[in-house]
Amino acid sequence: MNFRAFYENRGVDYDAFLQRMMGKEALVEKYIRIFIADSTYSELAQAMAVQDIEAAEFKAHALKGIALNLNFEKLGILCMDMVNSVRNNIQELDAQFDRVKAEYESIMKELGN
Amino acid sequence: MSIKKAILIVDDVELNRALLQDMLEDEYRILEASNGIEAIEHLRCNATEISLVLLDALMPKMNGFEVLEEMNRQHWIDTIPVVMISAEASPEFITKGYQLGAIDYISRPYSAPIVLHRVKNTILLFAKQMMLQKIVTEQIQEREDNNSLMVDVLSAIVEFRNGESGLHVRRIRIITEILLKALMNRNPHYALTESEIAEISNAAALHDVGKMMVPEEILNKPAKLTSQEFDIIKEHSAKGAQMLENIHGALQKPMLRYAHDICRWHHERWDGGGYPDGLKGDEIPLWAQAVSLADVYDALVSPRIYKPAYPVQHAIQMIINGECGVFNPELLSYLVQESTSLEQKIQFQESHADQLFDVEKISKEVIAQKDTSVSDRTLLLLDQERIKYQFYATYSKEILFEYDLLTDTIFFSEGGAQILNLPLEMPNATQWIKTTNCMSAEDYLSIRDQILAATAENPIVKAKCVILLEGDQATLFELTMLTLWSGGLSQRLSGCIGKLADIHV
């Protein structure tokens, strides 16, 4: 898979990202593979399905960390919105999760899953 | 080959751990924990091997702050540096980590070079601090040993003359310490430190030194004393203080100043009913108050030539009843509270005489200068300054350095060392500059003269000099230095910090 094309399509400076990864494309591939197999997103979806708000906040926070580490900036921001709205008692969680879901699925699709 | 240092990575997300592991595994041995409970388990089993903990804040089961709290309880935080990692960057969050003892903070997304530098620097700084602490601890131990030894000799002489067993003096020392520690822990108003309590307790052993001046026939008379004889005995407190006043310079030493006050006023009473000066309440120095209570208690529970030993609770009751005069009610309440376990504590202390004082704690106070003046906030600011400096030093293209006069060592910034192709630390710096021809003799002498001419009021030194880089390439640098001064009134040069800027064209 062409990671440069994938990242540049998403508006990310791939060279800067690669530098953070010690210049090793193999590591990028490794983390993307871990990301695809990671269960955090499905746990977040599960928490939202049963409206377990506390678990949703926790999982959204974890997903935000993962997203930032992989330079999925938009996904990171959307997750942060979820965390903030739980903390500030804002009632938009479902709509916000829909945006996270759309972004996550778009990433996964482009990654060929 | 040296064994790799171990780093414990604590993060609930596998991907985050994998990232850090890939960045660090070339230089360090990696231990992993996916939550706080696992982290504590690792620390329990490998506390001595772990050089650094990278700690995520938000985790299931036990979060990062709870891990820090446990590390405080177990005192691991004293020997193992913790760097917090999180995507959370709110000030309250970071401050909480610092307040719980975290040394540094890295936020996501990680950058491999920054993580490596931070980790390396933190481990190095901590190792240096540990080494310094060990040196100070050894010196304090020696000082306390010397103090105790001198006091032991003196008090043995006094006791021999008084016909008492050596126990009395040692017990008074311990009881005084127990009373003052209770006061320190329960009433912060007094702001006593471990070091002060150690000195007061040592000084307590000298409370009866004035009895050297009392004739032996009176001192050890088994029959009832006449009121005239009793007056002579009562002179021992003022005479003891006088002895210490007569020693030149003695009252400049805190320990002997305490001893002076204790000698003179350990027979004063809270209501003014004591001697020699009839002082009242807080006119009597706290240390003399503590020793007077310890002295009376011990006299009651020990056999004397004129009386049997009373049981502990009987003795306490006599003191409460005011049969031995009136004491500071707060100190008395601590004596009553401690009385059930007092004899046990004294015996424990007696059998651990070599650990009479918590030397390690005292050393830490000395290092931290833990008056009330250094607040957590000050420490936090210092820490931030250090992080800032590290950051600038890492990314600056200029050559930054520190020079320590005492050890004649130059410390270069990482970038600086690279440009000059020199190690980070350059010991015997003067010798090295003179023998290698990296700088001309004129340049060296002119810079040296400028440093010598600098003062605390005019501390900046500026010069241009030619330095031979690798391959004998002569390059013109502009040198800017700030000379550093220490030592209060008599300002002494302690070194300088500075930068070399390449102005070669």
Coordinates of N, CA, C and O in Angstrom, one line a residue, chain B residues 191-255:
Chain B
A191 N 6.8 24.8 62.7 CA 7.7 24.7 61.6 C 9.1 24.1 62.0 O 10.1 24.7 61.6
L192 N 9.1 23.1 62.8 CA 10.4 22.4 63.1 C 10.8 21.5 62.0 O 10.0 21.0 61.3
T193 N 12.1 21.4 61.7 CA 12.6 20.5 60.7 C 13.3 19.3 61.4 O 13.7 19.4 62.5
E194 N 13.5 18.2 60.6 CA 14.2 17.1 61.1 C 15.6 17.4 61.6 O 16.0 17.0 62.6
S195 N 16.2 18.3 60.9 CA 17.6 18.7 61.3 C 17.6 19.4 62.6 O 18.5 19.2 63.5
E196 N 16.6 20.3 62.8 CA 16.6 21.0 64.1 C 16.3 20.1 65.2 O 16.9 20.1 66.3
I197 N 15.4 19.1 65.0 CA 15.0 18.2 66.0 C 16.3 17.3 66.4 O 16.5 17.1 67.6
A198 N 17.0 17.0 65.4 CA 18.2 16.2 65.6 C 19.2 17.0 66.5 O 19.8 16.5 67.4
E199 N 19.4 18.3 66.2 CA 20.3 19.1 66.9 C 19.8 19.3 68.4 O 20.6 19.2 69.3
I200 N 18.5 19.5 68.5 CA 18.0 19.8 69.8 C 18.1 18.5 70.7 O 18.6 18.6 71.8
S201 N 17.9 17.3 70.1 CA 18.0 16.1 70.8 C 19.4 15.8 71.3 O 19.7 15.4 72.4
N202 N 20.3 16.1 70.4 CA 21.7 16.0 70.7 C 22.1 16.9 71.9 O 22.7 16.5 72.9
A203 N 21.6 18.1 71.8 CA 21.9 19.1 72.8 C 21.3 18.8 74.1 O 21.8 19.1 75.2
A204 N 20.1 18.1 74.1 CA 19.4 17.7 75.3 C 20.3 16.9 76.2 O 20.2 16.9 77.4
A205 N 21.2 16.1 75.6 CA 22.1 15.2 76.4 C 23.0 16.1 77.3 O 23.5 15.6 78.3
L206 N 23.2 17.3 77.0 CA 24.1 18.2 77.8 C 23.3 18.9 78.9 O 23.9 19.8 79.6
H207 N 22.0 18.6 79.1 CA 21.2 19.5 80.0 C 21.8 19.6 81.4 O 21.6 20.6 82.1
D208 N 22.5 18.6 81.9 CA 23.0 18.6 83.3 C 24.5 18.8 83.4 O 25.1 18.6 84.5
V209 N 25.0 19.4 82.3 CA 26.5 19.6 82.3 C 27.0 20.5 83.5 O 28.1 20.3 84.0
G210 N 26.1 21.3 84.0 CA 26.4 22.2 85.1 C 26.6 21.5 86.4 O 27.2 22.0 87.4
K211 N 26.2 20.2 86.5 CA 26.4 19.5 87.7 C 27.9 19.2 88.0 O 28.2 18.8 89.0
M212 N 28.7 19.4 86.9 CA 30.1 19.2 87.1 C 30.6 20.2 88.2 O 31.6 20.0 88.8
M213 N 29.9 21.3 88.3 CA 30.3 22.3 89.3 C 29.7 22.1 90.7 O 30.0 22.9 91.6
V214 N 28.9 21.1 90.8 CA 28.3 20.9 92.1 C 29.1 19.9 92.9 O 29.5 18.8 92.3
P215 N 29.5 20.1 94.2 CA 30.3 19.2 94.9 C 29.7 17.8 95.0 O 28.5 17.7 95.1
E216 N 30.6 16.8 94.9 CA 30.1 15.4 94.8 C 29.3 15.0 96.0 O 28.3 14.2 95.9
E217 N 29.7 15.5 97.2 CA 29.0 15.0 98.4 C 27.6 15.4 98.4 O 26.7 14.7 98.9
I218 N 27.3 16.6 97.8 CA 25.9 17.0 97.8 C 25.1 16.3 96.7 O 24.0 15.8 96.9
L219 N 25.8 16.2 95.6 CA 25.2 15.5 94.4 C 24.7 14.1 94.8 O 23.6 13.7 94.4
N220 N 25.6 13.4 95.5 CA 25.2 12.0 95.7 C 24.9 11.7 97.2 O 25.0 10.5 97.7
K221 N 24.4 12.7 97.9 CA 24.0 12.5 99.3 C 22.7 11.7 99.3 O 21.7 12.1 98.8
P222 N 22.8 10.5 100.0 CA 21.6 9.7 100.1 C 20.5 10.3 101.0 O 19.3 10.1 100.8
A223 N 20.9 11.0 102.0 CA 20.0 11.5 103.0 C 19.3 12.8 102.4 O 19.7 13.3 101.3
K224 N 18.3 13.3 103.1 CA 17.5 14.4 102.6 C 18.5 15.6 102.6 O 19.3 15.9 103.5
L225 N 18.3 16.5 101.5 CA 19.2 17.6 101.4 C 18.7 18.8 102.3 O 17.4 18.9 102.4
T226 N 19.6 19.5 102.9 CA 19.2 20.7 103.6 C 18.7 21.8 102.5 O 19.1 21.6 101.3
S227 N 18.0 22.8 102.9 CA 17.6 23.8 101.9 C 18.8 24.5 101.3 O 18.8 24.9 100.1
Q228 N 19.8 24.6 102.1 CA 21.0 25.3 101.6 C 21.7 24.4 100.5 O 22.1 24.9 99.5
E229 N 21.7 23.1 100.8 CA 22.3 22.2 99.8 C 21.5 22.2 98.6 O 22.0 22.1 97.4
F230 N 20.2 22.2 98.7 CA 19.3 22.2 97.6 C 19.5 23.4 96.7 O 19.5 23.3 95.5
D231 N 19.8 24.6 97.4 CA 20.0 25.8 96.6 C 21.3 25.6 95.8 O 21.4 26.1 94.6
I232 N 22.3 24.9 96.4 CA 23.5 24.7 95.6 C 23.3 23.9 94.4 O 23.8 24.2 93.3
I233 N 22.5 22.8 94.6 CA 22.2 21.9 93.4 C 21.5 22.7 92.3 O 21.7 22.6 91.1
K234 N 20.6 23.6 92.8 CA 19.8 24.4 91.8 C 20.6 25.3 90.9 O 20.2 25.7 89.8
E235 N 21.8 25.6 91.4 CA 22.7 26.5 90.6 C 23.2 25.8 89.4 O 23.8 26.4 88.5
H236 N 23.0 24.4 89.3 CA 23.6 23.7 88.1 C 23.1 24.2 86.8 O 23.8 24.2 85.8
S237 N 21.9 24.7 86.8 CA 21.3 25.1 85.4 C 22.0 26.4 85.0 O 22.5 26.4 83.8
A238 N 22.1 27.4 85.8 CA 22.8 28.6 85.4 C 24.3 28.4 85.1 O 24.8 28.9 84.2
K239 N 24.9 27.5 86.0 CA 26.3 27.2 85.8 C 26.6 26.5 84.5 O 27.6 26.8 83.8
G240 N 25.7 25.6 84.1 CA 25.9 24.9 82.9 C 25.9 25.8 81.7 O 26.7 25.8 80.8
A241 N 24.9 26.8 81.7 CA 24.8 27.7 80.6 C 26.1 28.6 80.6 O 26.6 28.9 79.5
Q242 N 26.5 29.0 81.8 CA 27.7 29.8 81.9 C 28.9 29.1 81.3 O 29.7 29.7 80.5
M243 N 29.1 27.8 81.5 CA 30.2 27.0 81.0 C 30.2 27.1 79.4 O 31.2 27.3 78.8
L244 N 29.0 27.0 78.9 CA 28.9 27.1 77.4 C 29.2 28.5 76.9 O 29.8 28.7 75.9
E245 N 28.7 29.5 77.6 CA 29.0 30.9 77.2 C 30.5 31.2 77.2 O 31.0 32.0 76.4
N246 N 31.2 30.5 78.1 CA 32.6 30.7 78.2 C 33.5 30.1 77.1 O 34.6 30.4 77.0
I247 N 32.8 29.2 76.4 CA 33.6 28.6 75.3 C 33.5 29.5 74.1 O 32.4 29.9 73.7
H248 N 34.6 29.9 73.6 CA 34.7 31.0 72.6 C 34.0 30.5 71.3 O 34.3 29.4 70.8
G249 N 33.0 31.3 70.9 CA 32.4 31.0 69.6 C 31.3 29.9 69.7 O 30.7 29.5 68.7
A250 N 31.1 29.3 70.9 CA 30.2 28.1 71.0 C 28.8 28.5 70.6 O 28.1 27.7 69.9
L251 N 28.4 29.7 71.0 CA 27.0 30.0 70.8 C 26.6 30.4 69.3 O 25.5 30.6 69.0
Q252 N 27.7 30.4 68.5 CA 27.4 30.5 67.1 C 26.9 29.2 66.4 O 26.3 29.2 65.4
K253 N 27.3 28.1 67.1 CA 26.8 26.8 66.6 C 25.4 26.5 67.1 O 25.2 26.6 68.3
P254 N 24.5 26.2 66.1 CA 23.1 26.0 66.6 C 23.0 24.9 67.7 O 22.3 25.2 68.7
M255 N 23.7 23.8 67.6 CA 23.6 22.8 68.6 C 24.0 23.3 69.9 O 23.3 23.0 70.9

